[in-house]
Each structure stands twice: as C-alpha cells, then as structure tokens.
XYZ file of C-alpha atoms in Angstrom:
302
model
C 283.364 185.588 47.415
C 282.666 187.297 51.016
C 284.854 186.625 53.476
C 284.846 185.983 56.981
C 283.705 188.160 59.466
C 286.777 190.292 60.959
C 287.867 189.523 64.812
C 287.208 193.570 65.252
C 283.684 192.776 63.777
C 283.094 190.026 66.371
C 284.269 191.801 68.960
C 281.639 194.653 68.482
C 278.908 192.138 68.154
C 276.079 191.236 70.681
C 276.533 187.764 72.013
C 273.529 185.273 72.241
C 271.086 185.223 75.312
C 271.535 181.339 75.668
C 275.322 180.378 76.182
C 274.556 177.181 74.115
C 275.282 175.494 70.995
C 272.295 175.111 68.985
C 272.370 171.783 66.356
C 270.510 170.829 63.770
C 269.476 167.120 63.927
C 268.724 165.030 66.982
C 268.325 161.743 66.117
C 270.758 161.191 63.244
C 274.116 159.460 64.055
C 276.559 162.330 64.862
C 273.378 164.945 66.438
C 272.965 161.645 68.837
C 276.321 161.677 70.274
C 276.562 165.645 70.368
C 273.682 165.462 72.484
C 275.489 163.751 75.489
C 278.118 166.938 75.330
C 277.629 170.048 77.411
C 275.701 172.836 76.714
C 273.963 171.867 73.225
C 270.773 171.950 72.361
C 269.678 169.798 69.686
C 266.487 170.165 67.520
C 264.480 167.540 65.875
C 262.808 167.547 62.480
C 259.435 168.567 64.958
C 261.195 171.757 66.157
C 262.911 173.139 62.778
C 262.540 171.129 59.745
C 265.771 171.844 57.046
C 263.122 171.177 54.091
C 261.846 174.896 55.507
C 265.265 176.641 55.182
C 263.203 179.880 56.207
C 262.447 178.033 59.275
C 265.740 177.394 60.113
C 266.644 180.637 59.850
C 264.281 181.983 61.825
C 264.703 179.110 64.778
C 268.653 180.215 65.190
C 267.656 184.403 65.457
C 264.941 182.931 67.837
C 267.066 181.468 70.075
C 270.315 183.285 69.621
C 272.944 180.464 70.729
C 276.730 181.080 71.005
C 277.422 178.789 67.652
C 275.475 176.367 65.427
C 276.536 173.076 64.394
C 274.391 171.234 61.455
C 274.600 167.536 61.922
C 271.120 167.485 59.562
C 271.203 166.186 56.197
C 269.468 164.894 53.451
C 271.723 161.517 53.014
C 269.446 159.069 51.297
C 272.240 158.757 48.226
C 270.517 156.240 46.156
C 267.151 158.276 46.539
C 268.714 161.302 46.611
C 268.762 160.558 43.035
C 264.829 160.407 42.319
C 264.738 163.383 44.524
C 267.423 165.715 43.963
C 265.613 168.637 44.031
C 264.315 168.236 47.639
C 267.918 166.875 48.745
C 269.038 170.258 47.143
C 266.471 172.058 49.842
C 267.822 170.230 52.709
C 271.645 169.611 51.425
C 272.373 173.358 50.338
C 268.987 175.700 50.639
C 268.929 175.232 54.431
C 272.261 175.876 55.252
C 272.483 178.547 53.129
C 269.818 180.480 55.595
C 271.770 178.872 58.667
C 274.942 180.370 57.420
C 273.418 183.724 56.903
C 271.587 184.360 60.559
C 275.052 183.024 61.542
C 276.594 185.969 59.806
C 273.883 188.093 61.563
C 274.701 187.213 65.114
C 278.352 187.028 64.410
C 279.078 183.613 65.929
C 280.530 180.329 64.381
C 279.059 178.054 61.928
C 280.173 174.344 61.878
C 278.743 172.441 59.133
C 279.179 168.678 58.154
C 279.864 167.214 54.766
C 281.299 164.693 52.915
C 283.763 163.097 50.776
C 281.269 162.456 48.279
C 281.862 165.865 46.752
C 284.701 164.057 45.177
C 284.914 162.181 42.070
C 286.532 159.198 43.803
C 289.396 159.201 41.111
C 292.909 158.099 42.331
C 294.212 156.243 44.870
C 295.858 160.037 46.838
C 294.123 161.226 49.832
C 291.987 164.306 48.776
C 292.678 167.517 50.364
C 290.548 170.571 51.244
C 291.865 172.058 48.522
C 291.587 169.603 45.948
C 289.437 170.016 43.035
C 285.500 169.009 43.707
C 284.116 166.771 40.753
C 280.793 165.041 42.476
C 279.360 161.993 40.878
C 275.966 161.914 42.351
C 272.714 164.118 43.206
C 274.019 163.857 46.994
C 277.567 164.913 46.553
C 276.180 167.507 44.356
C 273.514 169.512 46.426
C 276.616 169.274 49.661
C 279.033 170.728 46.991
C 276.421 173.320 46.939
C 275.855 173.367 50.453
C 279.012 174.216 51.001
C 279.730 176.801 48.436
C 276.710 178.102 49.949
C 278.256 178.909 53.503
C 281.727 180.046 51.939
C 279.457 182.912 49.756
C 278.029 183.811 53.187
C 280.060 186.339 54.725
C 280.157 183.832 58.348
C 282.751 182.706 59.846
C 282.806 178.413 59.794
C 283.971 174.838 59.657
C 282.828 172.950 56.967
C 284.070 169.662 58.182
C 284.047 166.639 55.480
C 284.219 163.526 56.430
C 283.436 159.830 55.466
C 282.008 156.380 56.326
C 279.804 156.883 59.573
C 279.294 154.798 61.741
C 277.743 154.170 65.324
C 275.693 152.199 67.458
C 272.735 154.589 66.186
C 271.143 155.038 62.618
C 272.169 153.222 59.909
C 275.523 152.251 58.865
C 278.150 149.819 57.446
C 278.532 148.032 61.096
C 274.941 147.734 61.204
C 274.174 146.519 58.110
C 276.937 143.801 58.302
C 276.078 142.584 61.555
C 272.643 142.113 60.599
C 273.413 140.168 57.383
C 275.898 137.875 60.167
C 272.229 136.056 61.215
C 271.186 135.657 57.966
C 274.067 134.581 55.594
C 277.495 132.859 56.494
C 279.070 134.396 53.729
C 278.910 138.041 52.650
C 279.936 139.493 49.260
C 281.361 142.803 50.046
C 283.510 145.202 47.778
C 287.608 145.247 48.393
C 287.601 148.419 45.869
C 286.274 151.559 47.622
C 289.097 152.411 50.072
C 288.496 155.238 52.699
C 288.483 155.963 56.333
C 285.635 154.395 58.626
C 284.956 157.235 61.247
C 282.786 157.164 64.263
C 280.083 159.771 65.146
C 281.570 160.007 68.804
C 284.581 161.029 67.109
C 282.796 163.514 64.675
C 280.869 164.844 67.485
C 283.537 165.571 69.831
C 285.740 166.985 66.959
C 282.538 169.702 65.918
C 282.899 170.825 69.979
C 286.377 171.205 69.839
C 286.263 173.028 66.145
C 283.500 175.377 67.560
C 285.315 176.514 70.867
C 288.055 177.162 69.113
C 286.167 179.167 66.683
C 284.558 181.090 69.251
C 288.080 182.279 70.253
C 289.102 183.235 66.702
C 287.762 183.759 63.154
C 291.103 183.239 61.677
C 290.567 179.647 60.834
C 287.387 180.271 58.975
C 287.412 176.879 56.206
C 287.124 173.402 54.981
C 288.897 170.310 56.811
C 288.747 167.135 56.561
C 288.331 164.148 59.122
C 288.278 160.367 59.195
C 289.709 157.343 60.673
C 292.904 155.848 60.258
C 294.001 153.729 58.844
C 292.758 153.643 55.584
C 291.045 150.562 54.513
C 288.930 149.105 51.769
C 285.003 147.958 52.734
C 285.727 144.046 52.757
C 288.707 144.451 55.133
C 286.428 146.707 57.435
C 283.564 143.882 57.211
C 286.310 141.019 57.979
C 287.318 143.707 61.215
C 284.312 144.137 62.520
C 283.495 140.511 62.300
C 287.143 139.437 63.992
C 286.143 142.016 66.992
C 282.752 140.445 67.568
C 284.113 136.806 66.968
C 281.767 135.906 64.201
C 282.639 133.094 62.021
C 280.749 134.853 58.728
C 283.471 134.532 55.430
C 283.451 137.925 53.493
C 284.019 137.156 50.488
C 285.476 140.253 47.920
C 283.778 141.604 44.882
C 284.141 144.983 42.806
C 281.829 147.835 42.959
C 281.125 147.079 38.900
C 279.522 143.565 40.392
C 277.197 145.128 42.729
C 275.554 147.900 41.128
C 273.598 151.037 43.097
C 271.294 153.759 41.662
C 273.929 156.440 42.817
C 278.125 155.801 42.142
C 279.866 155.390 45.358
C 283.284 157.044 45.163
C 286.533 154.275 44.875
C 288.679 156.417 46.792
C 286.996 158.167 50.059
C 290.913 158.768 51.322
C 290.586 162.291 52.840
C 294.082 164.175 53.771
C 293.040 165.580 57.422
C 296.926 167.522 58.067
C 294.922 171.150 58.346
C 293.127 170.166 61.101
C 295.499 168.801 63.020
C 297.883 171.844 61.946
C 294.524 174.714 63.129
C 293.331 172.542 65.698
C 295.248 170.444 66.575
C 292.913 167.310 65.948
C 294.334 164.054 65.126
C 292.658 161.244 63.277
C 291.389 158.902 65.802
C 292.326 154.623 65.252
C 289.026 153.750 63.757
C 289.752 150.385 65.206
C 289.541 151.486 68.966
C 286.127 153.330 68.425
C 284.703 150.062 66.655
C 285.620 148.284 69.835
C 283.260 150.869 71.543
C 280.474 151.043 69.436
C 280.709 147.084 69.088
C 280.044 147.279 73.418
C 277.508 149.648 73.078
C 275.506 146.933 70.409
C 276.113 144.091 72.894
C 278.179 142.108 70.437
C 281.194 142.269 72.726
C 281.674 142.325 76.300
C 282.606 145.436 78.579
C-alpha cells in the first residue's frame, strides 16, 4: 500500500493559487453546514458531478485549493442496492481520482464515510481498526472508497461516522417529525443502537481535521466520530419528541418486524478515542445539537 506523502515532500511542493478549501457537495446535509465556515468553496452536482470521477479530478487541478473535503455521496442505501454499480462510481470511483490530484498538489484529503462498512455484529464500539465486513451495496462501494484513498499515495482523513442528522436533507429527525402530524403512535426499532450525530458537528470537525492536516502529514488515517451517548432508534424518536413537546407514543419493534431492501447494521457504536487522542476532538452531546437543529425547524422556541 503507498503511503503518505513525507512532511519533506510537502514542504517542496507548490501550494494552491486559491487559499481555500474546495468540497464536494453543496446541498447535502454536512456540504450545507460547511458552507457557512470560512474560506470553502463548495460545488454542486452542476459544477463537478462525482458520477464523472474524471471530472472531479480535473475540477480540483483546475482550481488548486489548499485541501479538499468530500461531503458527496451516493447514500440512497435501499437503492443503492438496484444500483450498485453507479453507487460504486460515486461511492469509490470518484474519490479515487479526488485522492489522486490530491496526491498531485500535495495537500490534504478529508473524506467522509460511514459505519456501514461494518457488519453491525456485537454490541462493542467499532474501532478504526476493527475488521470491515459490509452488509450492503452502500457499505460496500465506501469500503471501497476508502481503500481507494489509503492505495493513493495522499495524505487524508477518512472520517466515519453515523446517523446524520440536521435541519437540511433527509434524516431520522425529519422523518419522525413528519410522521408526528400524521400518526399518534409510531412503531420504531429499540434494536439498532448507535450514535445520532449532527452535520454542524461533522462539518466543523472536517475544518478542524483539515487545518490540522495542513500543519502535518503525520496523522494521515481513519477516525471515527459520532454523538454521545449511545442510544437505540426508539429512544432517539421518544427524545426528539420530549424536546419538541409532542404527545406522539413510540412504540418499539425489532428490525426483523420492519423489513428494508438493504440490512441496516444493529450496532452503529463507533469508538472515536483516536481522534480525540490526534486531534483532540471530543464527541459532542448529541442531545444539545438536537436542541439546535429542533430551533432551526421551528419546533421549539429560541
């Protein structure tokens, strides 16, 4: 496998004419909130489309930035299933190219993924280091993706992490508050455990990872991020319906009773110590950042 780019290599290397950080995605949850940070520049499918890895490519040599961050993805999981091949494209093809005009220009590659690389067996947190064992045509083509950007030669962040949510998109919160106006009891499952974590948290934890990273290549790898505390998807329906005072029962199922073209993984626990330990990152109180996101819906008060 290549490795990393050295710090002498780096050092030799011309920097980019824009002192920017170029991302991939615009409108998707965590490309939204990285868009309100300084000094990024965020394309849209309309400027550099990841089914075109070529494209890609060619858009980050174009431009030259100071680092890249890919908030794009294929992450359709049930369709990814019917279309594998194109979620392949998008999921490991384009980053692939990213990772390699990153290793061009010499500067940082942070790249998001998720815990659906793992088999969901267990009830431990998985670590960075733990064996990969996807279920699904998503968490396969991201396995690839990342494997992908590891074989490059750049230096990186691959940075999994799980259960999105924000006021943007769609997600969990969403989805449940939506079903509030329509059913007074929700079915939900109490077996898939993990770590609910905000793009705004995601978003300003890429920034951090990629100034560090433009400092040193010594921390070249994968981490792993979520929200604490752990929790399974009925208590995090029952949460979000305490904060907005909704009176809607969730009632608990298992996964078995509530069947989906694509496995979801029963244990999305993700072990985040190395990032806190390299960059000194903690995992945020998903909690607190529900309380935001709830504001920025309208469902609570300021």
């Amino acid at each position: 496998m290549a490795g990393p780019t050295t710090s002498a290599q780096r050092s030799r290397a011309p920097r980019g004419g824009l002192m920017t950080t170029l991302v991939f995605g615009k409108t998707g949850q965590v490309a939204h909130q990285l868009l309100s940070l300084d000094n990024m520049l965020c394309l849209s499918r309309l400027d550099a489309d990841l089914a075109n890895p070529a494209a890609c490519r060619k858009k980050i040599l174009e431009i030259r930035p100071k680092a890249v961050i890919n908030a794009a993805a294929y992450t359709a999981v049930d369709k990814a299933e019917e279309e594998e091949a194109l979620a392949e494209i998008v999921n490991s093809d384009a980053p692939k190219e990213m990772a390699s005009a990153c290793k061009e220009l010499n500067i940082p590659f942070v790249h998001i993924s998720t815990d659906y690389v793992f088999d969901g067996a267990g009830s431990k947190p998985n670590s960075p280091e733990g064996a990969t064992l996807p279920s699904g045509a998503y968490g396969r083509t991201k396995l690839k993706g990342e494997i992908n950007i590891r074989n490059s030669g750049a230096y990186y962040a691959i940075l999994r992490t799980s259960w999105v949510f924000s006021a943007q998109g769609k997600n969990f919160v969403k989805t449940m508050l939506r079903s509030v106006n329509k059913h007074d009891t929700l079915e939900v499952v109490t077996d898939q455990i993990g770590g609910p974590t905000s793009a705004r948290s995601i978003a300003q934890t890429c920034d951090r990872i990629t100034k560090v990273l433009l400092k040193t290549d010594s921390k070249s790898g994968i981490y792993h991020f979520c929200g604490t505390p752990s929790i399974s998807r009925a208590d995090f329906a029952r949460e979000i319906f305490r904060q907005a005072k909704k009176p809607t029962i969730v009632t608990a199922i298992k996964t078995s009773h509530y069947p989906t073209l694509a496995k979801r993984p029963l244990n999305s626990r993700l072990n985040c110590i190395s990032l806190k330990t390299s960059f000194d990152i903690s995992q945020p109180d998903w909690r607190d950042d529900l309380t935001i996101v709830l504001r920025d819906l309208g469902e609570i008060n300021s």
